[in-house]
Every structure is written in structure tokens, then in C-alpha cells.
Short mmCIF file of C-alpha atoms in Angstrom, two decimals:
data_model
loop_
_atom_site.label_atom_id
_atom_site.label_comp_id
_atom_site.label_asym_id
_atom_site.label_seq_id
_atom_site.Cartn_x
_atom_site.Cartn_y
_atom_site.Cartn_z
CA UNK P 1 -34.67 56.51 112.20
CA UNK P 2 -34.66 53.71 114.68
CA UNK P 3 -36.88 56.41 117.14
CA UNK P 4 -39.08 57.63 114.02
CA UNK P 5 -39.58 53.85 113.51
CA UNK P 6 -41.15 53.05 116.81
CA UNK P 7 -43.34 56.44 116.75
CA UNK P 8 -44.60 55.08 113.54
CA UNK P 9 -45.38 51.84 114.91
CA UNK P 10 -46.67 53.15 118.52
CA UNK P 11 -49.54 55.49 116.14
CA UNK P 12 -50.57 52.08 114.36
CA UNK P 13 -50.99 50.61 117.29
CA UNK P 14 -53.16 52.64 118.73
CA UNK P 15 -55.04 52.93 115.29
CA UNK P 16 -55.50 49.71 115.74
CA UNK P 17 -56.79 49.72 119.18
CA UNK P 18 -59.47 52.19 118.50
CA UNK P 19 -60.42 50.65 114.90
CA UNK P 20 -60.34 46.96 115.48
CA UNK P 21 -63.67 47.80 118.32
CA UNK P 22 -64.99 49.97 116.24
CA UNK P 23 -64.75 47.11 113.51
CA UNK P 24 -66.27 44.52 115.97
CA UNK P 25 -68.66 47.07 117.03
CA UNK P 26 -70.32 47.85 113.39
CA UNK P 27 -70.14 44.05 112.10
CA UNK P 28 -71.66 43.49 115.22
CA UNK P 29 -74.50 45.69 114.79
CA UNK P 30 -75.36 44.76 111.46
CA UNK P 31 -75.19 41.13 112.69
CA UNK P 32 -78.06 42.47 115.51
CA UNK P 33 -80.10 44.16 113.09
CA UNK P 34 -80.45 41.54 110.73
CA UNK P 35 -81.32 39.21 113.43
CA UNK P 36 -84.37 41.32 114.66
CA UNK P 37 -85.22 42.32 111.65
CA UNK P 38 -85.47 38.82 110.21
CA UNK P 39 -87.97 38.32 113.17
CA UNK P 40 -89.68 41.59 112.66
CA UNK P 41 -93.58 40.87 112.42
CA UNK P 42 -94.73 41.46 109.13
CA UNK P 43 -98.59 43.14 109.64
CA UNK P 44 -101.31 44.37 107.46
CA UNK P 45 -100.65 48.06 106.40
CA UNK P 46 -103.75 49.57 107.83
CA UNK P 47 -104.34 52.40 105.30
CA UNK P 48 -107.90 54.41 105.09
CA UNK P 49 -110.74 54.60 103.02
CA UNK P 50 -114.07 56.19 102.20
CA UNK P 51 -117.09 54.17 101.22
CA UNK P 52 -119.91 56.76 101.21
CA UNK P 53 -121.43 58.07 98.63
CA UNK P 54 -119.96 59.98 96.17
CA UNK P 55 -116.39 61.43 97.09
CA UNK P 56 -115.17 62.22 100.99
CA UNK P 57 -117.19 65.52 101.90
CA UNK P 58 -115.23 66.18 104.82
CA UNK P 59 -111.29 67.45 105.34
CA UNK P 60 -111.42 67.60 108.99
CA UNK P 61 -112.56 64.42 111.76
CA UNK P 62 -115.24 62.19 110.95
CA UNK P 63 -118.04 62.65 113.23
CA UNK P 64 -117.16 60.27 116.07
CA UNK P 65 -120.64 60.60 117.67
CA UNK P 66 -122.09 56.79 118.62
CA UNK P 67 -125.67 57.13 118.54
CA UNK P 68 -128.62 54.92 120.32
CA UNK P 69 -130.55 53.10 117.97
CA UNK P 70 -133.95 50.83 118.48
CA UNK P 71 -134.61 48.56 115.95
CA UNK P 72 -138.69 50.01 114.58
CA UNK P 73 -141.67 47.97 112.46
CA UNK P 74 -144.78 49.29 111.40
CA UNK P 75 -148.51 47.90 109.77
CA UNK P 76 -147.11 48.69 106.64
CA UNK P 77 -143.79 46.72 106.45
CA UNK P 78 -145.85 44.23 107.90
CA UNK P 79 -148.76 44.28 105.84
CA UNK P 80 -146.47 44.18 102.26
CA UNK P 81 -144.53 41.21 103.78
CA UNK P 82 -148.34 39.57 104.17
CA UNK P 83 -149.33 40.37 100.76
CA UNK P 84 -145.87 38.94 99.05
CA UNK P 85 -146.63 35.50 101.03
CA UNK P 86 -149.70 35.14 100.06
CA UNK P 87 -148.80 35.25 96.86
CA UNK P 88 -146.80 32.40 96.99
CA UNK P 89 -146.08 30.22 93.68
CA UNK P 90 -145.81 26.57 95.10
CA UNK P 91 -143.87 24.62 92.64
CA UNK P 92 -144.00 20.47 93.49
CA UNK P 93 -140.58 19.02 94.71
CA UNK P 94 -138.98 16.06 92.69
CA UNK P 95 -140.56 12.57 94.96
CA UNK P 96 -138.27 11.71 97.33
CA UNK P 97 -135.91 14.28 96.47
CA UNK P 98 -135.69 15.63 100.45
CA UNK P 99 -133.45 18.34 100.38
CA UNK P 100 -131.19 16.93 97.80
CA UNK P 101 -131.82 19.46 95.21
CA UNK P 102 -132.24 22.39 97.54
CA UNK P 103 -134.72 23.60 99.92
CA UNK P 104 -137.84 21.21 99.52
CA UNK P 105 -140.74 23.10 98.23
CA UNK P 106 -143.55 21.18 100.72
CA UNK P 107 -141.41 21.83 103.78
CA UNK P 108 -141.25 25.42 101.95
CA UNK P 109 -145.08 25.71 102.44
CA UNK P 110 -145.10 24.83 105.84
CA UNK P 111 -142.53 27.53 106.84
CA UNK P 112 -144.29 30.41 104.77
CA UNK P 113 -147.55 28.79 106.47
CA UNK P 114 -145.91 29.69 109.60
CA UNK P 115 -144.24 32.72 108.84
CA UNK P 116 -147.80 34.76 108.06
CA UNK P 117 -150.38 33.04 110.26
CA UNK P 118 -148.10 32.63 113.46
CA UNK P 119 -144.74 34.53 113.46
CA UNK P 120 -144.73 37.79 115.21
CA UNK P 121 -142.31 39.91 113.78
CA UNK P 122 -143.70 42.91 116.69
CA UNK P 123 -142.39 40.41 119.34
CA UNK P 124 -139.77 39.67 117.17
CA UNK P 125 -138.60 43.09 117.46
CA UNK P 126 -138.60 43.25 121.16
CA UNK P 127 -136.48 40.85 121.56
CA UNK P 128 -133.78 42.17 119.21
CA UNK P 129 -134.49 45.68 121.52
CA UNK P 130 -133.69 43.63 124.66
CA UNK P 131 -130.18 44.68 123.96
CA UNK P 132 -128.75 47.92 123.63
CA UNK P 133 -128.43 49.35 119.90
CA UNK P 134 -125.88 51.71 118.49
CA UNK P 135 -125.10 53.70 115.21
CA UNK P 136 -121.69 55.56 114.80
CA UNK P 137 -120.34 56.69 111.00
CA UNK P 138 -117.06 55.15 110.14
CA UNK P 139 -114.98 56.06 106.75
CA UNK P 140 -118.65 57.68 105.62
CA UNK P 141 -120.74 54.98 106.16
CA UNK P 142 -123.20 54.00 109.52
CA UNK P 143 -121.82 50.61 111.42
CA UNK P 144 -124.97 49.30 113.90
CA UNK P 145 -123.30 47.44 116.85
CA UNK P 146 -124.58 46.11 119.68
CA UNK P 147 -122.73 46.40 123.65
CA UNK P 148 -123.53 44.33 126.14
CA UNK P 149 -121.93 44.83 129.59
CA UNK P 150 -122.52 42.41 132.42
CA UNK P 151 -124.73 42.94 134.75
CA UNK P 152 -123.04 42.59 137.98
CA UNK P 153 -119.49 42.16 138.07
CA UNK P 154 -117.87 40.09 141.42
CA UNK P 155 -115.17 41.91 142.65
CA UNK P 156 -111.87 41.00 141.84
CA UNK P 157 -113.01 40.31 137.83
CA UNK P 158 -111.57 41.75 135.37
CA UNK P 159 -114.02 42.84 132.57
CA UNK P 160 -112.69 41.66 128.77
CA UNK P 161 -114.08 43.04 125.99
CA UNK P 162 -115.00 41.02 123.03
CA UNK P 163 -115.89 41.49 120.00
CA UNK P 164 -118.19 39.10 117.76
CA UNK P 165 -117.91 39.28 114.57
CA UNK P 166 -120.88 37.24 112.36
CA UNK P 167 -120.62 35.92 108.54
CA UNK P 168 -123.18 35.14 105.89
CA UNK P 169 -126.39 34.35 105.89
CA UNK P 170 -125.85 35.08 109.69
CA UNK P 171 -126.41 38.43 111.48
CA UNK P 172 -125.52 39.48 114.78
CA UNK P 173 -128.51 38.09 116.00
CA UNK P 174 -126.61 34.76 116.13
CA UNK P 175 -124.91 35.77 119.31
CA UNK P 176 -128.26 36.38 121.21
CA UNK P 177 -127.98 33.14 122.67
CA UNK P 178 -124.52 33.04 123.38
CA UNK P 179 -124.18 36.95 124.95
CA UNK P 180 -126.07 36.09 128.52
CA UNK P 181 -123.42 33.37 128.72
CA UNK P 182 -120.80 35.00 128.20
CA UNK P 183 -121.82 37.97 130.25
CA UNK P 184 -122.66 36.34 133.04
CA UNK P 185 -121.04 33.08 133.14
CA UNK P 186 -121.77 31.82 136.51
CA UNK P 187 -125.23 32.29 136.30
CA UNK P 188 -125.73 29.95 133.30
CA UNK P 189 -123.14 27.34 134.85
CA UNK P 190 -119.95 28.10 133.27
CA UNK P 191 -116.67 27.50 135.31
CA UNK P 192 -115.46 31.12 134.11
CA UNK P 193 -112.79 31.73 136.80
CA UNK P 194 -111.89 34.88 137.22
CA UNK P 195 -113.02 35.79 133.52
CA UNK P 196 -116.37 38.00 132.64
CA UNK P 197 -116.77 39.76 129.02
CA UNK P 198 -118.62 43.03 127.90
CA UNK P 199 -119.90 41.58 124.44
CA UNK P 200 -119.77 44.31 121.27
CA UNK P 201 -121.39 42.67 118.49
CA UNK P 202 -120.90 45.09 115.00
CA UNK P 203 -123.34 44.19 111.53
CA UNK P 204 -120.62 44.12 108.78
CA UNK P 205 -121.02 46.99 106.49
CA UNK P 206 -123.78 46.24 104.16
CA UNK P 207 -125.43 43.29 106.59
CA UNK P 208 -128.61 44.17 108.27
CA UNK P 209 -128.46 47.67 110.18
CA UNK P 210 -124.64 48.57 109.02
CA UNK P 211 -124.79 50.60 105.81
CA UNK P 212 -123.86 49.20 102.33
CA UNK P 213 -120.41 50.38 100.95
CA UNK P 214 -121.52 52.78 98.06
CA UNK P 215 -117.83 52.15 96.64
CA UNK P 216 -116.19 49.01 95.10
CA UNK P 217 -113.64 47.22 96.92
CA UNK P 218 -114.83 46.57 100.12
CA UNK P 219 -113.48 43.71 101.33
CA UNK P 220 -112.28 42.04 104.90
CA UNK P 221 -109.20 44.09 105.28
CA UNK P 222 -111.75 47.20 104.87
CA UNK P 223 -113.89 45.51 107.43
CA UNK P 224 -111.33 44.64 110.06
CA UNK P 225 -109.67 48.17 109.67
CA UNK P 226 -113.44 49.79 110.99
CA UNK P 227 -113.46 47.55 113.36
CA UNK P 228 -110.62 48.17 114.54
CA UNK P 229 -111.91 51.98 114.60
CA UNK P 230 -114.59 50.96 116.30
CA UNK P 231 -112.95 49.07 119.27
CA UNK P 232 -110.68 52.49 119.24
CA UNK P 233 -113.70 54.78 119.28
CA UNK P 234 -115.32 53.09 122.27
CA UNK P 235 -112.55 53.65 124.13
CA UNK P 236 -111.02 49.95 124.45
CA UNK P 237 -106.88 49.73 123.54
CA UNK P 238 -106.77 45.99 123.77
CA UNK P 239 -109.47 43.56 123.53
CA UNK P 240 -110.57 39.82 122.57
CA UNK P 241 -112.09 38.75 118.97
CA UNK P 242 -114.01 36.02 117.96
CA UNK P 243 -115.50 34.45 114.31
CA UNK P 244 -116.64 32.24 112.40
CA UNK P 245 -117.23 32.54 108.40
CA UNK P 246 -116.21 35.43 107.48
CA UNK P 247 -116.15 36.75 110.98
CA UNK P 248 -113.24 34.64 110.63
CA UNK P 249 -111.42 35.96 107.87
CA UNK P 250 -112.15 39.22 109.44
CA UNK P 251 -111.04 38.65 112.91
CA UNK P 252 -107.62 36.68 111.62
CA UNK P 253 -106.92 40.06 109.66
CA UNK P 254 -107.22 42.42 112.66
CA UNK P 255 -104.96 39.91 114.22
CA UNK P 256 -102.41 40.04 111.06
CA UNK P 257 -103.46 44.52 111.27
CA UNK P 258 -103.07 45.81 114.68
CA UNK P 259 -101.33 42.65 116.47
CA UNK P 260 -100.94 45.21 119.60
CA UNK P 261 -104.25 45.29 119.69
CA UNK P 262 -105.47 41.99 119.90
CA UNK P 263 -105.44 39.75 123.47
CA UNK P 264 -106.64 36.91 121.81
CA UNK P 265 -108.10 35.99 119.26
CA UNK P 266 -110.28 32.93 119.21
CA UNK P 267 -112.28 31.49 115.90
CA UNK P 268 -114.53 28.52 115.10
CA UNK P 269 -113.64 28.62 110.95
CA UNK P 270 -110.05 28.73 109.78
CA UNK P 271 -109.08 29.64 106.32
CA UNK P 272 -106.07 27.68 105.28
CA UNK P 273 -106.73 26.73 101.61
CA UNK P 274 -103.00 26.92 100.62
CA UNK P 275 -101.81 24.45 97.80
CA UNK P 276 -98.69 22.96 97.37
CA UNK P 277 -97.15 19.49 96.47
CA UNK P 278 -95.63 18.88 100.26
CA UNK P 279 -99.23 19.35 100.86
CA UNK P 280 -100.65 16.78 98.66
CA UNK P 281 -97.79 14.10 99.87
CA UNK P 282 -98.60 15.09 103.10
CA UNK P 283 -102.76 14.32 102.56
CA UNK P 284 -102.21 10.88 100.52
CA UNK P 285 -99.74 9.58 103.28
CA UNK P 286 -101.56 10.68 106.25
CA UNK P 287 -104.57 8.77 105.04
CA UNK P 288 -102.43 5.40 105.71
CA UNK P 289 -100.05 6.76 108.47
CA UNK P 290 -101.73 10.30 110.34
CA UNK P 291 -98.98 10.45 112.64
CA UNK P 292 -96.46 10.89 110.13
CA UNK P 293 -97.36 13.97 108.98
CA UNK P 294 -98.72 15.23 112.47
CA UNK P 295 -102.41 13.83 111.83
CA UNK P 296 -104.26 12.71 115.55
CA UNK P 297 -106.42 10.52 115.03
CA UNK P 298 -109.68 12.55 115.30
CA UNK P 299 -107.77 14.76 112.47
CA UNK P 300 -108.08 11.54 110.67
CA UNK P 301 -111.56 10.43 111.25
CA UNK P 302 -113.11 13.76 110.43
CA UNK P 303 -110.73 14.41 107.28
CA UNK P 304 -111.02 10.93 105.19
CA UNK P 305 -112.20 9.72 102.99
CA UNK P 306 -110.94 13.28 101.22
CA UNK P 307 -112.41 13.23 98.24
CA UNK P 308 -115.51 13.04 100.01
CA UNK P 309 -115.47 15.48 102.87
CA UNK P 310 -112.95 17.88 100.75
CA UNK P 311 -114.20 17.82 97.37
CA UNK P 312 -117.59 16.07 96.33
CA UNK P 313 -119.28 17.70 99.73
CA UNK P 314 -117.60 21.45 99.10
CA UNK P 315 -119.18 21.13 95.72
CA UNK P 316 -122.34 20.38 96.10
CA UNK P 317 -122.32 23.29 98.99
CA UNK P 318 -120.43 25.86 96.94
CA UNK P 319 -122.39 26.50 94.20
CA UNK P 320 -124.17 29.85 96.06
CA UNK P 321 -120.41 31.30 96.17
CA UNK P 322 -119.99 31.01 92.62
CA UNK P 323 -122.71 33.11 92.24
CA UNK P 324 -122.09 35.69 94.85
CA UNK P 325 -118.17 35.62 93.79
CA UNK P 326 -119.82 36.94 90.36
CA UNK P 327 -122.79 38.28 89.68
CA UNK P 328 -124.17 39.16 93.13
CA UNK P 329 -126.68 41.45 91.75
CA UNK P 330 -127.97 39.39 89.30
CA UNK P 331 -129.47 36.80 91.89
CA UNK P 332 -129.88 38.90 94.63
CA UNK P 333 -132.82 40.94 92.78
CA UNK P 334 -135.22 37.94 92.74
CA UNK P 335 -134.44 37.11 96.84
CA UNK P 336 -134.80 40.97 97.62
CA UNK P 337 -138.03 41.27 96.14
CA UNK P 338 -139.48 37.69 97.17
CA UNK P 339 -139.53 37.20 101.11
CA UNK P 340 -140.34 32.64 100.35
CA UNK P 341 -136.90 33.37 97.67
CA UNK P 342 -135.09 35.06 100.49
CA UNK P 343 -136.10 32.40 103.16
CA UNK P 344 -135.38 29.36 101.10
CA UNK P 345 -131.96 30.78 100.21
CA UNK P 346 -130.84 31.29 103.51
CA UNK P 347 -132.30 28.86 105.56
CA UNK P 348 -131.35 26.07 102.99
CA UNK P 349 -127.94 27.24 104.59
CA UNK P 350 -129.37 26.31 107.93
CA UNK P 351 -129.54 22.64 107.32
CA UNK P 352 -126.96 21.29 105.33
CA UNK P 353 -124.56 23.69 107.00
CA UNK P 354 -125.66 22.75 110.52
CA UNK P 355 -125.27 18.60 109.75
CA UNK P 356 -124.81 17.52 105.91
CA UNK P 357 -126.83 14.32 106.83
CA UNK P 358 -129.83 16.86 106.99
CA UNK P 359 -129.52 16.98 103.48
CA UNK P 360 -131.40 13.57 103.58
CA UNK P 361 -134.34 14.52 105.38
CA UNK P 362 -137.82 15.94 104.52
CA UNK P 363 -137.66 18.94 106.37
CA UNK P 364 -133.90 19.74 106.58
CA UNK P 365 -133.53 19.15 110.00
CA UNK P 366 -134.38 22.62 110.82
CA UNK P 367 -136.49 22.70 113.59
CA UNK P 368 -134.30 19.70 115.11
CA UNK P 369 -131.89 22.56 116.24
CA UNK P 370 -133.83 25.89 115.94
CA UNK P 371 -137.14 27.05 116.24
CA UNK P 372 -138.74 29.08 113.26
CA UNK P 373 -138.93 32.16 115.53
CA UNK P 374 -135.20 31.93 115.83
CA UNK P 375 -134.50 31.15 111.68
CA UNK P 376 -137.38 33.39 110.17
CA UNK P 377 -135.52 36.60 113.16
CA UNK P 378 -132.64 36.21 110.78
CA UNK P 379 -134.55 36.16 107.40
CA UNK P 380 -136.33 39.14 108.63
CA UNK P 381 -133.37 41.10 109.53
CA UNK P 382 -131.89 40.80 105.51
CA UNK P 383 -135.93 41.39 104.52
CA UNK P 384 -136.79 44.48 106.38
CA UNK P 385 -133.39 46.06 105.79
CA UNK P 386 -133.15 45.16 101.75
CA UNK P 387 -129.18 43.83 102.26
CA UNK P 388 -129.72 40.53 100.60
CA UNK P 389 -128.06 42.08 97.45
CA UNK P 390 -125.09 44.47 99.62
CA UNK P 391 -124.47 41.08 101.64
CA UNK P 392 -124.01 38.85 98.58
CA UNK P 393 -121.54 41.74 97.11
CA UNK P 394 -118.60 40.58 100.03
CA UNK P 395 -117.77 37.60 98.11
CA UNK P 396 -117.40 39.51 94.83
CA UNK P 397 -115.34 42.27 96.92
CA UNK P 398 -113.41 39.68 98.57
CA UNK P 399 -112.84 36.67 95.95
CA UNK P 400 -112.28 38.98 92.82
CA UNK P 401 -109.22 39.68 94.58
CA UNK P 402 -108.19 36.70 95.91
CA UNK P 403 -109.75 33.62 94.41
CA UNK P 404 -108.45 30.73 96.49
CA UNK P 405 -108.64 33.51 99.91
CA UNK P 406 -104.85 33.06 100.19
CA UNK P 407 -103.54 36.14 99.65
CA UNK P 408 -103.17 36.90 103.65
CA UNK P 409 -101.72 32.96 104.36
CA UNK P 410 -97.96 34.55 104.27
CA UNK P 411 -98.68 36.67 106.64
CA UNK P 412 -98.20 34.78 110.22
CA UNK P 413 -100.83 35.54 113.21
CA UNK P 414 -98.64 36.11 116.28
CA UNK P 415 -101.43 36.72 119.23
CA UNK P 416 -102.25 34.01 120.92
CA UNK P 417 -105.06 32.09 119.27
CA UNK P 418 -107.85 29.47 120.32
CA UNK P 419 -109.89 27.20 117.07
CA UNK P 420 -112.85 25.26 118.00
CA UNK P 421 -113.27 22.48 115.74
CA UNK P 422 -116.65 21.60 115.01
CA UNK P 423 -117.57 18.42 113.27
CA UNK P 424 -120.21 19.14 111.04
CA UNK P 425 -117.98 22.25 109.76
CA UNK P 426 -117.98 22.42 106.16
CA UNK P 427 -114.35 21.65 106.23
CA UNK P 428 -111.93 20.44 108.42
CA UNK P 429 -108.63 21.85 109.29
CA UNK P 430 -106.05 20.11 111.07
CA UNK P 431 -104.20 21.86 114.00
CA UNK P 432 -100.61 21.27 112.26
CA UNK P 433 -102.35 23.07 108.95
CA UNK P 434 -103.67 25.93 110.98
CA UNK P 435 -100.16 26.42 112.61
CA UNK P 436 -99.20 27.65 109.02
CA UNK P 437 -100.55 30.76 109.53
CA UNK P 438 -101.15 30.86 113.30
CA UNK P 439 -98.05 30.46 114.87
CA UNK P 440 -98.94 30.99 118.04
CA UNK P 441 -102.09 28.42 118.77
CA UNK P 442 -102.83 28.21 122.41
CA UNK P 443 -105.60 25.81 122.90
CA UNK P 444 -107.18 23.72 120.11
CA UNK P 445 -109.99 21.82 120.64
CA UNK P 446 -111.96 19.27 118.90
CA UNK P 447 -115.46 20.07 119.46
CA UNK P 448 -118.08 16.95 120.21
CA UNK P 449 -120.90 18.05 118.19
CA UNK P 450 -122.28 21.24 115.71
CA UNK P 451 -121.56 22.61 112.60
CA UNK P 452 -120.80 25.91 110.55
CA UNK P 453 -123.33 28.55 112.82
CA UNK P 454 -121.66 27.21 116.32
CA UNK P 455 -123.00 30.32 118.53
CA UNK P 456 -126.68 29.89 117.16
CA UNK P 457 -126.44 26.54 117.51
CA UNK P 458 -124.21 25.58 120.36
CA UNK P 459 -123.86 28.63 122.37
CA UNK P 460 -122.79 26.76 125.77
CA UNK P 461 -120.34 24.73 123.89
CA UNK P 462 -118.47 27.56 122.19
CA UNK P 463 -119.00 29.88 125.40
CA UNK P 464 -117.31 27.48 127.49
CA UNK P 465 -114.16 27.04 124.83
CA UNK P 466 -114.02 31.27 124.54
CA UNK P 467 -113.85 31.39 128.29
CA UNK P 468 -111.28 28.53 128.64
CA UNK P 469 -109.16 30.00 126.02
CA UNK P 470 -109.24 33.47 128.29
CA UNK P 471 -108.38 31.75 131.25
CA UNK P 472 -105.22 30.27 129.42
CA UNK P 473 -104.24 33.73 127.32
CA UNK P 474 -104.83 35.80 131.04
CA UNK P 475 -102.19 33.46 132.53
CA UNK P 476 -99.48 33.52 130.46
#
């Protein structure tokens, strides 16, 4: 018994000693997987979708074919634009009313005065042609990009490609200004370092030369998902991207789609418009103490008084989004079939988005920061290609969905990112805010002057911040 006895206890033993590390093992790799997992990236799920007409026609691969395209006019597009301003129905502004109830109606006649005895939409055209156009069909509809390489490349550069990515009432004509800089840095006086882009500049489906969705639901996930396609399809695995408006909210969700993907991604707009009661505690005590609740004092200056610059100016610059968010179509048949409706819609955009203090004065202060070549190029492009109505549709497609644009916020951007704060932005988001979301904010920068259309407006400013940010993201 006494031998039987030790066998017993011997086999136990050596149960133990292969159990126990087994044990230790398992707990220990439960332990591990709940650790990674709880840092697992959460991302967009990337899905598909169709948005041509009628129901997918194809079972096989879309045609991946990327096609030139020049931008065409012609007498008669010409000569019925004429004809509709001619016919002009001048109503009298309110006396002294400026721009305080909208676009002022004498200013009005001056820029439809201009627009058919002096603008020349031929020349107009040639310039858009000075850079090289594209057409390629993506989940059934045609996406018009533009691709700019540089030039001449010094050796030892490294060539980034960037996308651009515009909003509303913009078009990717915005970037013309800001594309030679970024291209070729040096010669325009930009410390770039060892950083040079190739620009691609896409219209967002249903803007200008991009092809309306002919299904509902096409929103900025849709968007950033063709994108995406179309960074894929010309051959580019990792690459920059840039926005502003919803170029923004478009960018931020390839970011939050395809983080792999993304280098950098660099905006002059955040969306942050989360709610909750820390946040009110922490707006009504940082208007006394900033520091407290991780307010600088520039945060400060450009975010008080807040009823002000958060509430009473979003209002009376808001009231267009109602619309859109609604009843797109209604509106949008009066601007598409009236080229003064169109231009005093849009361009109204151009001055109290630009500086609200413009809201004050006679004309705007339009021509203070662009020339009417530059702001009727624009109008034109949403004219000739009748996608006043398809453009006005995103905010139904988008805000239907998601009222308060929230519904992404939970989900954290991980590449390293790059804001440019403009003052004269419609709102103001402070860098501890916009760490909410982007988690990984490499250089934030409080810009010295501009407003919402930064690239159109202060192309050397925001060229110079994109590049910096580069430099910073290529070092790490």
C-alpha cells in the first residue's frame, strides 16, 4: 500500500506539472487577447454599392478604364446663359441693409453686369483645360478627377500623392491656386524639404463633372469608399488626404475606413459637434479659467463670447442647410433654371463665409479676396453642368441620417493628422476637442488669417501647413 501510495502521488505530480503550465498558459492567453483586442482599431466597414441607374447591369468587374476628358462650351450654352441674364428681374435692396439680409440686390446688378458684358467663359474654359482631366466609372456612376504630377522632380524627392477633396458651393476648381504650390514648392518659395506632391483632385459624385447618384443614400461614407477606389485604381497603396467642408467629413472617414491606407491626413474643418454635460461645464468654466479645461489662450479669444460665435452667428449662416437637409429639390429648381439665383446663392457663401464682418459691407467683400473671373469659374461649373439640385441632395443624404453629424465621433482617427485653424472659420474647434476623435494629432496650428474656402483663398498659407505637416508625418 505504502508503494501504491507513492505511485499514486508520483502520477499527480506530474499531472500537476504538465497542467499547472498549461493553466498559466491559457489564462495567460486570454489575458493577451483581451488586451489587444481592447486596443483593436475599430474602422468603418467598407461595404459596396451601386448608384447608377436602375439596378447593377453587370456580374463581372466594373469597367476600370480612366478616360481623358476636356472640359467643352459652345455658342449655344453661351448664348442661353446671355438670354437668362438679360432677363434679369432687379428687385431694390432694403436701405442700408448691406448684406444683412442676403446677397444685396445692387451689388447683384453689378456682378450679372459683369458676368455678360465682360466674363469669358471660352477663356474660362482654358484655364480649367490647363490641367489634365479624367473620367473613370465607379459603383455605376462617372467620377471626373483631375492629376497633377510635378513637373520636375530633384533627385532624392520622394513624390506623395494627395488627394483634395472640395465641399459645397466649392468645386475642385478651388485647388487651382493651391496645385502649382504644392507641385512645385520651391519654385513658388515654399521651404518644402525633401517633400513634392502629385495632386489628384476628384468632383464628388453629383458636383460639377462627377455624375449624380441616381439612388438614395449617398452619403460621405459612399463618397470616401470611391475614393478610396479611386486612389486604388490609379495605382497608389498609400497616400495623403486633405479637406475642408465636407471634404472634411469625407477625408476623416477614409481615415476611420481604410486606416492602412492613409499617410496622413491633414484638414482645415473639423466636425466635432458632440454634446454632453462634461462638455457644457467644460465651455462655461473655460470662459473664466481656459487653462483649466485645456483652453490656450488663442482657443479662448476665437471661441468667446459663445453665444455669439457658436450660436447667434451659426444661425444666421445655417439657414441654407435647413433647406438642403430637407427639401433639396424644392429650392434647387429655381437656382438651376436662373443663372443671377444660382450666383447669388453661392457667392453669398463667398462673403460671409470668407470674413463674417463682410456681412456689413455693400458689396460683400467679394472682390477684396477674389476676382469675379475666379467666383463666376465656380458658378459656371454648377451652371453648365445642371448639379445645383444633385449638390444640394448631400446634405439630405448625409443629415437624414445623422442630424447632429455625430454618428462617426465614436469612432477614433488613428493616422497621424494635421488641422489648420482658420479664424474666420464658421466655427472654432479647440485642439483638446478635436483630440476626441483624432487621437493621434501631429501638428495643430492656429492659422493668422482666412476663413471657411482656405485653398481659394489662402493657398500659400494652407500649402505651407500641408507641406510642414509632411515633413513631420515622413519623419516619424
Amino acid at each position: 500500500e505504502s508503494i501504491l501510495s507513492r505511485i499514486r502521488s508520483f502520477e499527480y505530480s506530474q499531472k500537476n506539472a504538465v497542467l499547472v503550465p498549461v493553466a498559466a498558459l491559457g489564462v495567460g492567453g486570454v489575458l493577451l487577447y483581451w488586451l489587444r483586442s481592447g486596443r483593436r482599431i475599430e474602422t468603418i466597414d467598407m461595404g459596396d454599392g451601386w448608384w447608377g441607374s436602375g439596378e447593377k447591369r453587370f456580374k463581372g468587374k466594373e469597367d476600370a478604364s480612366i478616360r481623358p476628358f476636356k472640359i467643352e462650351t459652345s455658342d449655344k450654352e453661351i448664348e442661353d446663359l446671355h438670354r437668362r441674364l438679360d432677363q434679369f428681374r432687379f428687385t431694390p435692396h432694403v436701405e442700408g441693409a448691406a448684406f444683412q439680409y442676403g446677397f444685396n440686390s445692387s451689388y447683384l446688378r453689378k456682378v450679372v453686369d459683369y458676368w455678360r458684358n465682360q466674363f469669358d467663359w471660352r477663356k474660362q474654359v482654358e484655364v480649367l483645360n490647363k490641367y489634365s482631366h479624367f473620367h473613370t466609372t465607379i459603383e455605376g456612376i462617372d467620377i471626373h478627377f483631375i492629376h497633377v504630377k510635378p513637373s520636375y522632380v530633384p533627385h532624392g524627392r520622394a513624390v506623395q500623392p494627395l488627394l483634395l477633396v472640395h465641399g459645397w458651393p466649392g468645386s475642385f476648381y478651388e485647388f487651382y491656386k493651391i496645385i502649382p504650390l504644392l507641385t512645385e514648392p520651391v519654385k513658388h518659395g515654399l521651404n518644402a524639404g525633401d517633400v513634392v506632391f502629385e495632386v489628384i483632385c476628384p468632383s464628388i459624385p453629383g458636383y460639377g463633372f462627377s455624375e449624380a447618384p441616381h439612388q438614395k443614400e449617398f452619403d460621405s461614407v459612399a463618397t470616401a469608399r470611391i475614393f478610396h477606389k479611386l486612389m486604388n485604381r490609379l495605382g497608389f497603396k498609400k497616400y495623403y488626404i486633405q479637406g475642408g467642408d465636407w471634404g472634411s467629413r469625407i477625408t476623416t472617414n477614409m481615415a476611420q475606413m481604410l486606416p492602412q491606407s492613409v499617410k496622413g491626413l491633414h484638414l482645415n474643418l473639423v466636425f466635432i459637434t458632440k454634446q454632453s454635460l462634461g462638455r457644457m461645464i467644460c465651455t462655461m468654466i473655460g470662459a473664466y479659467v481656459p487653462w483649466l479645461v485645456g483652453f490656450s489662450r488663442e482657443d479662448a479669444r476665437r471661441f468667446y463670447p459663445f453665444m455669439q460665435k457658436n450660436v447667434y452667428d451659426v444661425l444666421q449662416e445655417s439657414g441654407y442647410l435647413h433647406i438642403q437637409a430637407t427639401k433639396p429639390d424644392t429650392a434647387g429648381c429655381g437656382l438651376n433654371d436662373s443663372p443671377v439665383g444660382l450666383a447669388a446663392y453661392i457667392l453669398e457663401k463667398f462673403s460671409t463665409w470668407t470674413d463674417k464682418s463682410f456681412r456689413h459691407r455693400d458689396d460683400g467683400g467679394l472682390e477684396s479676396k477674389y476676382s469675379l473671373d475666379e467666383l463666376l469659374t465656380n458658378v459656371m461649373i454648377y451652371w453648365v453642368t445642371s448639379s445645383i439640385v444633385s449638390s444640394m441632395r448631400y446634405y439630405k443624404e448625409n443629415i437624414s441620417k445623422d442630424p447632429d453629424l455625430s454618428a462617426h465621433s465614436r469612432i477614433g482617427v488613428y493616422v497621424p493628422t494635421g488641422i489648420a485653424a482658420f479664424p474666420q472659420e464658421i466655427v472654432h474647434v479647440p485642439r483638446v476637442w478635436a483630440k476626441d476623435v483624432y487621437k493621434n494629432i501631429i501638428s495643430y496650428t492656429y492659422m493668422p488669417r482666412g476663413g471657411h474656402f482656405a485653398a481659394f483663398e489662402e493657398p500659400k498659407l494652407l500649402a505651407q501647413d500641408i507641406i510642414q505637416f509632411v515633413q513631420k508625418v515622413e519623419q516619424l
